[in-house]
Coordinates of C-alpha atoms in Angstrom, one line a residue:
M27 CA -39.1 -81.7 0.1
H28 CA -39.2 -85.3 -1.1
V29 CA -36.0 -87.1 -0.1
Q30 CA -36.3 -90.6 -1.5
D31 CA -33.3 -92.5 -0.1
I32 CA -29.5 -92.5 0.1
D33 CA -28.2 -92.5 -3.4
H34 CA -24.6 -93.0 -2.4
V35 CA -22.1 -92.2 0.3
E36 CA -18.7 -90.5 -0.3
F37 CA -15.6 -91.1 1.7
Y38 CA -12.7 -88.7 1.6
V39 CA -9.6 -90.8 1.9
G40 CA -5.9 -90.4 1.5
D41 CA -5.6 -93.1 -1.2
A42 CA -8.8 -94.0 -3.0
D43 CA -7.3 -97.0 -4.9
E44 CA -5.9 -98.5 -1.7
V45 CA -9.2 -98.2 0.2
A46 CA -11.0 -99.6 -2.8
A47 CA -8.7 -102.6 -2.8
A48 CA -9.4 -103.3 0.9
L49 CA -13.2 -103.0 0.5
R50 CA -13.1 -105.3 -2.5
A51 CA -10.9 -107.9 -0.7
Q52 CA -12.8 -108.0 2.6
Y53 CA -16.3 -106.9 1.9
G54 CA -16.8 -108.1 -1.7
F55 CA -17.5 -104.7 -3.3
R56 CA -16.8 -104.5 -7.0
V57 CA -15.4 -101.5 -8.9
H58 CA -18.2 -99.9 -10.9
G59 CA -16.1 -97.1 -12.3
W60 CA -13.7 -94.2 -11.9
V61 CA -13.5 -90.5 -12.1
R62 CA -10.0 -90.2 -13.4
D63 CA -9.7 -87.0 -15.5
R64 CA -10.2 -84.4 -12.8
P65 CA -7.1 -82.3 -12.0
D66 CA -8.0 -81.8 -8.3
H67 CA -9.2 -85.3 -7.3
H68 CA -9.4 -89.0 -8.1
S69 CA -12.5 -91.1 -7.3
V70 CA -13.4 -94.8 -7.4
L71 CA -17.0 -95.9 -7.3
L72 CA -17.7 -99.2 -5.6
R73 CA -21.0 -101.1 -5.7
Q74 CA -22.7 -104.1 -4.0
G75 CA -26.5 -104.6 -4.2
G76 CA -28.0 -101.2 -3.9
I77 CA -25.0 -99.7 -2.1
L78 CA -22.9 -97.2 -3.9
V79 CA -19.6 -96.1 -2.1
L80 CA -17.6 -93.2 -3.7
L81 CA -14.0 -93.0 -2.6
T82 CA -12.4 -89.6 -3.3
S83 CA -8.8 -88.6 -2.7
A84 CA -7.4 -85.1 -3.3
R85 CA -4.8 -84.3 -5.9
T86 CA -4.5 -80.7 -4.9
A87 CA -4.4 -79.0 -1.5
D88 CA -7.5 -76.9 -2.3
H89 CA -9.8 -79.9 -2.8
P90 CA -12.0 -80.4 0.3
A91 CA -10.9 -84.0 0.7
S92 CA -7.4 -82.7 1.5
A93 CA -8.5 -80.6 4.5
Y94 CA -10.9 -83.3 5.6
V95 CA -8.3 -86.1 5.7
A96 CA -5.8 -83.8 7.4
A97 CA -8.3 -83.1 10.2
H98 CA -10.1 -86.4 10.5
G99 CA -8.2 -89.1 8.6
D100 CA -10.2 -91.2 6.1
G101 CA -14.0 -90.9 6.8
L102 CA -17.5 -90.6 5.5
A103 CA -17.8 -87.0 4.3
T104 CA -21.0 -86.8 2.1
V105 CA -24.4 -88.5 2.2
A106 CA -26.0 -88.0 -1.2
L107 CA -29.8 -87.8 -1.0
S108 CA -31.9 -88.8 -4.1
T109 CA -34.7 -86.6 -5.2
D110 CA -36.6 -86.0 -8.5
D111 CA -35.7 -82.3 -8.5
P112 CA -32.3 -81.6 -6.9
D113 CA -32.3 -77.9 -7.7
A114 CA -35.7 -77.4 -6.0
A115 CA -34.6 -79.5 -3.0
L116 CA -31.5 -77.3 -2.6
A117 CA -33.6 -74.1 -2.9
E118 CA -36.0 -75.4 -0.3
A119 CA -33.3 -76.4 2.1
L120 CA -31.7 -73.0 1.8
A121 CA -35.1 -71.3 2.3
R122 CA -35.4 -73.3 5.5
G123 CA -32.1 -72.0 6.8
A124 CA -29.6 -74.6 5.6
T125 CA -25.9 -73.8 5.7
A126 CA -24.4 -74.6 2.4
T127 CA -21.2 -74.3 0.3
G128 CA -22.2 -74.3 -3.3
T129 CA -24.6 -77.2 -3.7
R130 CA -23.3 -79.1 -0.6
V131 CA -25.6 -78.7 2.4
T132 CA -24.0 -78.9 5.9
G133 CA -25.2 -81.7 8.1
F134 CA -23.1 -82.1 11.2
G135 CA -19.4 -81.3 11.7
D136 CA -17.7 -81.7 8.3
V137 CA -20.3 -84.1 7.0
G138 CA -22.6 -82.7 4.3
H139 CA -25.4 -83.6 1.9
V140 CA -25.9 -83.2 -1.8
F141 CA -29.1 -83.7 -3.7
V142 CA -29.0 -85.9 -6.8
R143 CA -31.4 -87.6 -9.2
P144 CA -31.6 -91.4 -8.8
G145 CA -28.8 -93.0 -10.8
E146 CA -27.2 -89.7 -11.7
L147 CA -23.8 -90.7 -10.3
L148 CA -23.7 -93.9 -12.4
S149 CA -23.8 -91.9 -15.6
T150 CA -20.9 -89.6 -14.6
V151 CA -18.2 -92.3 -14.1
E152 CA -16.0 -94.2 -16.5
A153 CA -17.6 -97.6 -16.1
S154 CA -15.4 -100.6 -15.5
T155 CA -15.7 -103.4 -18.1
E156 CA -13.6 -105.9 -16.0
S157 CA -15.2 -108.9 -14.3
D158 CA -14.6 -109.4 -10.6
E159 CA -14.7 -113.0 -9.5
D160 CA -14.3 -112.0 -5.8
A161 CA -17.3 -109.7 -5.8
L162 CA -20.2 -110.6 -3.4
E163 CA -23.9 -109.9 -3.4
L164 CA -24.5 -110.2 0.3
L165 CA -24.9 -106.6 1.3
D166 CA -28.1 -104.9 -0.1
A167 CA -28.5 -101.4 1.1
V168 CA -27.4 -98.7 3.6
D169 CA -29.7 -99.3 6.6
H170 CA -28.6 -96.3 8.7
I171 CA -25.7 -94.0 9.6
A172 CA -24.6 -93.5 13.2
A173 CA -22.8 -90.2 14.1
C174 CA -21.2 -88.7 17.2
V175 CA -21.9 -85.0 18.0
A176 CA -20.3 -82.8 20.6
P177 CA -21.9 -82.3 24.1
G178 CA -24.9 -80.0 23.8
E179 CA -25.2 -80.5 20.0
L180 CA -27.7 -83.4 20.0
D181 CA -30.9 -81.4 20.2
P182 CA -29.7 -78.6 17.8
T183 CA -28.7 -81.2 15.3
V184 CA -32.0 -83.0 15.5
E185 CA -33.8 -79.6 15.1
Y186 CA -31.7 -78.8 12.1
Y187 CA -32.6 -82.0 10.3
E188 CA -36.3 -81.6 11.1
R189 CA -36.4 -78.0 10.0
V190 CA -34.1 -78.1 6.9
L191 CA -34.7 -81.6 5.5
G192 CA -38.1 -82.4 6.9
F193 CA -36.9 -85.4 8.9
K194 CA -38.7 -86.7 12.0
Q195 CA -37.3 -87.8 15.3
I196 CA -38.5 -91.4 15.8
F197 CA -36.5 -92.6 18.8
E198 CA -34.4 -91.5 21.8
E199 CA -32.6 -93.2 24.6
H200 CA -30.2 -92.5 27.5
I201 CA -27.7 -95.3 27.9
E202 CA -25.4 -95.9 31.0
V203 CA -22.6 -98.4 31.0
G204 CA -20.5 -98.4 34.2
G205 CA -19.7 -94.8 35.0
Q206 CA -20.1 -93.7 31.3
A207 CA -23.3 -92.5 29.7
M208 CA -24.6 -91.1 26.4
N209 CA -27.7 -89.8 24.8
S210 CA -29.1 -91.1 21.5
K211 CA -31.7 -89.8 19.1
V212 CA -32.7 -91.1 15.7
V213 CA -34.0 -88.9 12.9
Q214 CA -35.5 -90.3 9.7
S215 CA -36.7 -89.0 6.3
V216 CA -40.5 -89.0 5.6
S217 CA -39.8 -91.9 3.1
K218 CA -38.2 -93.8 6.0
E219 CA -35.3 -94.7 3.7
V220 CA -32.8 -92.3 5.2
T221 CA -32.0 -92.8 8.9
L222 CA -29.4 -91.1 11.1
T223 CA -28.6 -92.3 14.7
L224 CA -27.1 -89.4 16.6
L225 CA -25.0 -90.0 19.7
E226 CA -23.9 -87.4 22.3
P227 CA -21.8 -88.0 25.4
D228 CA -23.4 -87.3 28.8
T229 CA -21.0 -84.9 30.4
T230 CA -22.4 -85.6 33.9
A231 CA -20.8 -89.1 33.7
N232 CA -17.3 -90.2 33.2
P233 CA -15.6 -89.7 29.8
G234 CA -16.0 -92.7 27.5
Q235 CA -15.9 -93.9 23.9
I236 CA -18.0 -91.1 22.4
D237 CA -15.6 -88.6 24.0
D238 CA -12.7 -90.7 22.6
F239 CA -14.3 -90.5 19.1
L240 CA -14.7 -86.8 19.2
A241 CA -11.1 -86.3 20.4
A242 CA -9.6 -88.7 17.9
H243 CA -11.8 -87.5 15.0
H244 CA -11.3 -83.9 15.9
G245 CA -15.0 -83.1 16.1
P246 CA -18.3 -84.6 15.1
G247 CA -18.5 -87.3 12.4
V248 CA -19.8 -90.7 11.3
Q249 CA -19.0 -93.5 13.8
H250 CA -20.4 -96.4 11.8
L251 CA -22.2 -97.2 8.6
A252 CA -24.8 -100.0 8.7
F253 CA -25.2 -102.4 5.7
R254 CA -28.4 -104.4 5.4
T255 CA -28.4 -108.0 4.3
A256 CA -31.0 -110.7 3.7
D257 CA -28.8 -113.4 5.3
I258 CA -26.7 -112.2 8.2
A259 CA -25.4 -115.6 9.2
T260 CA -24.0 -116.2 5.7
A261 CA -22.7 -112.7 5.5
V262 CA -20.9 -112.9 8.8
R263 CA -19.3 -116.2 8.0
T264 CA -18.2 -115.1 4.5
L265 CA -16.8 -111.7 5.7
R266 CA -15.0 -113.4 8.6
E267 CA -13.4 -115.8 6.1
R268 CA -12.2 -112.8 4.1
G269 CA -10.5 -111.2 7.1
V270 CA -13.2 -109.0 8.6
G271 CA -13.0 -108.8 12.4
F272 CA -16.2 -108.5 14.4
L273 CA -16.8 -107.4 18.0
T274 CA -17.5 -110.2 20.4
T275 CA -20.3 -110.6 22.9
P276 CA -20.1 -112.3 26.3
G277 CA -21.8 -115.7 26.6
S278 CA -24.1 -114.3 29.3
Y279 CA -25.9 -112.3 26.6
Y280 CA -27.0 -115.5 24.8
D281 CA -27.8 -117.3 28.1
A282 CA -30.4 -114.5 28.8
L283 CA -32.1 -114.6 25.4
A284 CA -34.6 -117.3 26.5
E285 CA -35.8 -114.9 29.2
R286 CA -36.1 -112.0 26.7
F287 CA -37.8 -113.7 23.8
D288 CA -40.2 -116.7 23.4
H289 CA -38.9 -117.4 20.0
V290 CA -35.9 -116.3 17.8
A291 CA -35.8 -117.0 14.1
V292 CA -32.1 -117.8 14.0
P293 CA -31.0 -120.6 16.4
V294 CA -29.4 -119.1 19.5
E295 CA -26.3 -121.4 19.2
Q296 CA -25.8 -120.0 15.8
L297 CA -26.1 -116.5 17.1
R298 CA -23.6 -117.3 19.9
E299 CA -21.1 -118.9 17.4
L300 CA -21.2 -115.8 15.2
N301 CA -21.6 -113.1 18.0
I302 CA -24.8 -111.8 16.4
L303 CA -27.1 -109.7 18.5
V304 CA -30.9 -109.9 18.3
D305 CA -33.8 -107.7 19.1
Q306 CA -37.5 -107.6 18.5
D307 CA -40.3 -105.0 18.2
N308 CA -44.0 -105.2 17.4
E309 CA -43.2 -105.7 13.7
G310 CA -40.6 -108.5 13.9
E311 CA -37.0 -109.2 14.6
L312 CA -33.6 -107.7 13.7
F313 CA -30.1 -109.2 13.9
Q314 CA -27.0 -107.1 13.9
I315 CA -23.2 -107.3 14.4
F316 CA -20.5 -104.7 14.4
T317 CA -17.0 -104.9 12.9
Q318 CA -13.8 -104.1 14.8
T319 CA -12.4 -100.8 13.7
T320 CA -9.3 -100.9 11.5
H321 CA -9.1 -97.1 11.2
P322 CA -5.7 -95.7 12.5
R323 CA -7.6 -93.4 14.8
R324 CA -10.2 -96.1 15.7
T325 CA -13.0 -93.8 14.7
L326 CA -14.9 -95.7 12.1
F327 CA -16.4 -99.2 11.8
F328 CA -19.3 -101.0 10.0
E329 CA -22.4 -102.8 11.0
V330 CA -24.2 -105.7 9.3
I331 CA -27.9 -105.9 10.0
E332 CA -30.8 -108.1 8.9
R333 CA -34.4 -107.1 9.4
L334 CA -37.2 -109.7 9.6
G335 CA -40.0 -107.1 9.7
A336 CA -38.5 -105.0 12.6
L337 CA -38.6 -101.3 12.1
T338 CA -36.6 -100.2 15.1
F339 CA -32.8 -100.1 15.7
G340 CA -31.9 -102.6 18.3
S341 CA -32.4 -100.4 21.3
A342 CA -31.8 -103.3 23.6
N343 CA -28.5 -103.9 21.8
I344 CA -27.1 -100.4 22.0
K345 CA -25.9 -101.1 25.5
A346 CA -24.4 -104.4 24.3
L347 CA -22.6 -102.6 21.5
Y348 CA -21.4 -99.9 23.9
E349 CA -20.0 -102.6 26.2
A350 CA -18.4 -104.5 23.3
V351 CA -16.6 -101.4 22.1
E352 CA -15.6 -100.6 25.6
R353 CA -14.0 -104.1 26.0
E354 CA -12.0 -103.5 22.8
R355 CA -11.1 -99.9 23.8
T356 CA -9.7 -101.0 27.1
G357 CA -7.9 -104.1 25.8
E358 CA -10.3 -106.6 27.2
H359 CA -11.6 -107.9 23.9
D360 CA -10.2 -111.4 24.1
R361 CA -11.3 -111.8 27.7
G362 CA -14.8 -110.8 26.8
A363 CA -14.9 -113.5 24.1
A364 CA -14.1 -116.2 26.6
Q365 CA -16.8 -115.2 29.1

């Protein structure tokens, strides 16, 4: 099976037009088109760089978006995988033991996958002819998707992706913060263009934010979606000016960077000003930052990431993210910014 990359992601939402307006205003997405003539649903397709985001709201109770939103609230429901032969990819996935409803293959929880030809979605929407002066071109591609799974489901989920979609596990880590702990494994397509970071709470430790996600989301689901950029400093400043809130990082993190790295491509004071995290591997550097969640259930947020050759996923920053989310979760966000 040759999975090329993520063609698009689909969110099931209560009001597609309302969510589209927010993503346009804050993140600079532009409306590429609509699916407006379907009796059971309404969809808006947003685009920025190589990122396609399809927002779908149900018009009838029997559309799957209706049950999804009732159970989870707005959330990422489908990751569409591009391939030259969708029918053959589906047949192969089924032969490998995939669970599917029609052409939609189960991934984890209520998140699924469909196989599409590259660019297929663009030809199915009513294209917008309106210009959008507020549109940005700062976000280039979906870098990875992070998801939370229930205790005991991490290894079976990894095995499912390896067996059904031919993904490979490329990373694993056990993270402890205070009395909390979690396990993380990363699976990736052979093309290296589709990456899933899977997170599972460690039940031998105290309940924490992964447990909170699973309870609030009512099961496994996508915790955050990472957007790649070629200029993270400009992206963060611009998005912040447009009202996007970002998680903060204690000053001690930046004080210790000189001990961790001999050289950092972006000046440390600029990283400190913008609360950007940095990590390095044998191939280069990566810079990343995470948004505050605005989801009513506090179950979804975004990441902005820039790669300067680095191929890994900021393993040294996962603990920093965990701690930042914990500060926000426990109401210590402002105090953490002043440290």
